[in-house]
JSON list of C-alpha atoms in Angstrom, two decimals:
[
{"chain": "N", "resi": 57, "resn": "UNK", "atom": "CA", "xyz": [-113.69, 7.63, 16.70]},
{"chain": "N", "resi": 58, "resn": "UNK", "atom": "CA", "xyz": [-110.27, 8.34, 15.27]},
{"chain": "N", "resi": 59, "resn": "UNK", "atom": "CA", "xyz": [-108.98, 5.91, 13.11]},
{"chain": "N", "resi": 60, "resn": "UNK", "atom": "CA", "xyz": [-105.67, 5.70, 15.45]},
{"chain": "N", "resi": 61, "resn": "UNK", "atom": "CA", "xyz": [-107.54, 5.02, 18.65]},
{"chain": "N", "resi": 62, "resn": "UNK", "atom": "CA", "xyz": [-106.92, 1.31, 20.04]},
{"chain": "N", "resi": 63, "resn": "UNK", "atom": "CA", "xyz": [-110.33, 0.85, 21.55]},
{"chain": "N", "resi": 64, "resn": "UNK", "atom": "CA", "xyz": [-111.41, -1.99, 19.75]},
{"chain": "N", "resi": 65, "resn": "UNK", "atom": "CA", "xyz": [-108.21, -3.71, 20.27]},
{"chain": "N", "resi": 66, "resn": "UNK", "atom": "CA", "xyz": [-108.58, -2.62, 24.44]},
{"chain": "N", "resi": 67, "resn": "UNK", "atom": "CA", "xyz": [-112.49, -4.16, 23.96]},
{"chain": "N", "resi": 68, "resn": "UNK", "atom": "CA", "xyz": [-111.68, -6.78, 22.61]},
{"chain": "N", "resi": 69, "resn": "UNK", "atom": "CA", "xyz": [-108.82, -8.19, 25.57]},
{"chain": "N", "resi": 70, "resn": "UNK", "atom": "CA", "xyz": [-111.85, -7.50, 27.77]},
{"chain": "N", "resi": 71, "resn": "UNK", "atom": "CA", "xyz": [-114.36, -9.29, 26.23]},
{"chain": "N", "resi": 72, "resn": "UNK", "atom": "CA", "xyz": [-111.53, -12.62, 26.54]},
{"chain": "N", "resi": 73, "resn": "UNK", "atom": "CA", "xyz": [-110.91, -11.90, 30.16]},
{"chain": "N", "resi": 74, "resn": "UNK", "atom": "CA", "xyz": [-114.54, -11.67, 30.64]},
{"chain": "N", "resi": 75, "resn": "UNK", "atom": "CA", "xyz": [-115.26, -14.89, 28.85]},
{"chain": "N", "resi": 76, "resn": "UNK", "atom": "CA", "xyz": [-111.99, -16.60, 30.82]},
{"chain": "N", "resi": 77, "resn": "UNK", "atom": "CA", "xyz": [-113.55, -15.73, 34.48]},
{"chain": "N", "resi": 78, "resn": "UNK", "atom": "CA", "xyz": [-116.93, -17.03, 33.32]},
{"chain": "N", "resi": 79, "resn": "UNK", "atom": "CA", "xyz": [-115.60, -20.42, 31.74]},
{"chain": "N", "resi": 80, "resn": "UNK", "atom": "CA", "xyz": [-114.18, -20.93, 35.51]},
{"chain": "N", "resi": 81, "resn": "UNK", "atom": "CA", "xyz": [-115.93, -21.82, 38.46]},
{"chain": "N", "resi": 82, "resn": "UNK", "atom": "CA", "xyz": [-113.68, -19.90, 41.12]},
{"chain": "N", "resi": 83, "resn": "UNK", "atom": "CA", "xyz": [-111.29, -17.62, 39.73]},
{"chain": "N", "resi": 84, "resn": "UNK", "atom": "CA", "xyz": [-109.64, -14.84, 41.84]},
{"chain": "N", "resi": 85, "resn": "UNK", "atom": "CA", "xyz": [-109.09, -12.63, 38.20]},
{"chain": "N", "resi": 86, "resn": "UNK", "atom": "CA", "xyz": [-111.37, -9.76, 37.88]},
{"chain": "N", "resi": 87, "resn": "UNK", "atom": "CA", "xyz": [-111.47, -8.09, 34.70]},
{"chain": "N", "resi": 88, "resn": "UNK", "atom": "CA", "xyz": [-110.35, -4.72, 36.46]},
{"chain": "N", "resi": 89, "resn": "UNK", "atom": "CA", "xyz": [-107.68, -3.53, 34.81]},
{"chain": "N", "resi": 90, "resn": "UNK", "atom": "CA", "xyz": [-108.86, -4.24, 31.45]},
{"chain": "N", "resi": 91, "resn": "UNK", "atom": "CA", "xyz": [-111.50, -2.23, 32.26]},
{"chain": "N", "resi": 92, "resn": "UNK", "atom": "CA", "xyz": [-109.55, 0.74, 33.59]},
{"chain": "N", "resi": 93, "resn": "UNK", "atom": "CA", "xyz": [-107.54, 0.44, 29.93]},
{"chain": "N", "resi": 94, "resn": "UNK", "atom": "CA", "xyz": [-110.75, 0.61, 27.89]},
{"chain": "N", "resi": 95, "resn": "UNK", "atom": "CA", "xyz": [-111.94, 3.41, 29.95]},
{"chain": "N", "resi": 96, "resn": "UNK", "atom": "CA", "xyz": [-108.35, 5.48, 29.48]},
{"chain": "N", "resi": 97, "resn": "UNK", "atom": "CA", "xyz": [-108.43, 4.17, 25.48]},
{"chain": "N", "resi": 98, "resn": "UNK", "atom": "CA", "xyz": [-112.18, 6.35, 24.92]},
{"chain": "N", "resi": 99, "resn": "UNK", "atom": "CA", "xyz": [-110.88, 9.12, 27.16]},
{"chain": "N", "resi": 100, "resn": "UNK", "atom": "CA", "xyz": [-107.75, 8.88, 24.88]},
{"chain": "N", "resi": 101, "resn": "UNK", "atom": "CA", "xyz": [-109.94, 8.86, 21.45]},
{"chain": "N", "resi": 102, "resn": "UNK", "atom": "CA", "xyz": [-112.72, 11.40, 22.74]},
{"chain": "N", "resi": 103, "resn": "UNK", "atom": "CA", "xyz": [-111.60, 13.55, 25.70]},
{"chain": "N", "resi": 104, "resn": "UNK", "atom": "CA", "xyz": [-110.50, 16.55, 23.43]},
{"chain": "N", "resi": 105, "resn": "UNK", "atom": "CA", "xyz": [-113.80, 16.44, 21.95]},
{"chain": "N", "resi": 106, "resn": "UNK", "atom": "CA", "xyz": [-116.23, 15.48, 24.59]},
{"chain": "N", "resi": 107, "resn": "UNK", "atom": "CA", "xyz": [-116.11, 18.49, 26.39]},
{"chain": "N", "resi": 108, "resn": "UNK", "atom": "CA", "xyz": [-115.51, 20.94, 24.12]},
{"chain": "N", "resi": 109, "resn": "UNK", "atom": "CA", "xyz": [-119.05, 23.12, 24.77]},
{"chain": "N", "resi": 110, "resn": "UNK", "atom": "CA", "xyz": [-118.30, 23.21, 28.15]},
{"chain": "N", "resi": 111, "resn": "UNK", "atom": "CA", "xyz": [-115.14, 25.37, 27.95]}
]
């Protein structure tokens, strides 16, 4: 990936919210959102190149 993508950073506050929900017992938090930012961050990075055949 591009050097100026953020993914790691946007993988890496996911990977904390995951680990907060599972060091509670009940926790209304879902990890949602982080996920919908990682998902955006690799369309960011790749989504230029990804489909590039197809067009």
């Amino acid at each position: 990936m591009e050097k100026n993508c953020d993914v790691r950073r946007v993988f890496m506050t996911l990977k904390e919210c995951q680990k907060r929900i599972k060091s509670k017992t009940y926790t209304a938090e879902t990890c949602h959102q982080e996920t919908v930012d990682l998902i955006e961050a690799i369309d960011h990075c790749v989504g230029d190149k990804a489909f590039i055949k197809f067009a």
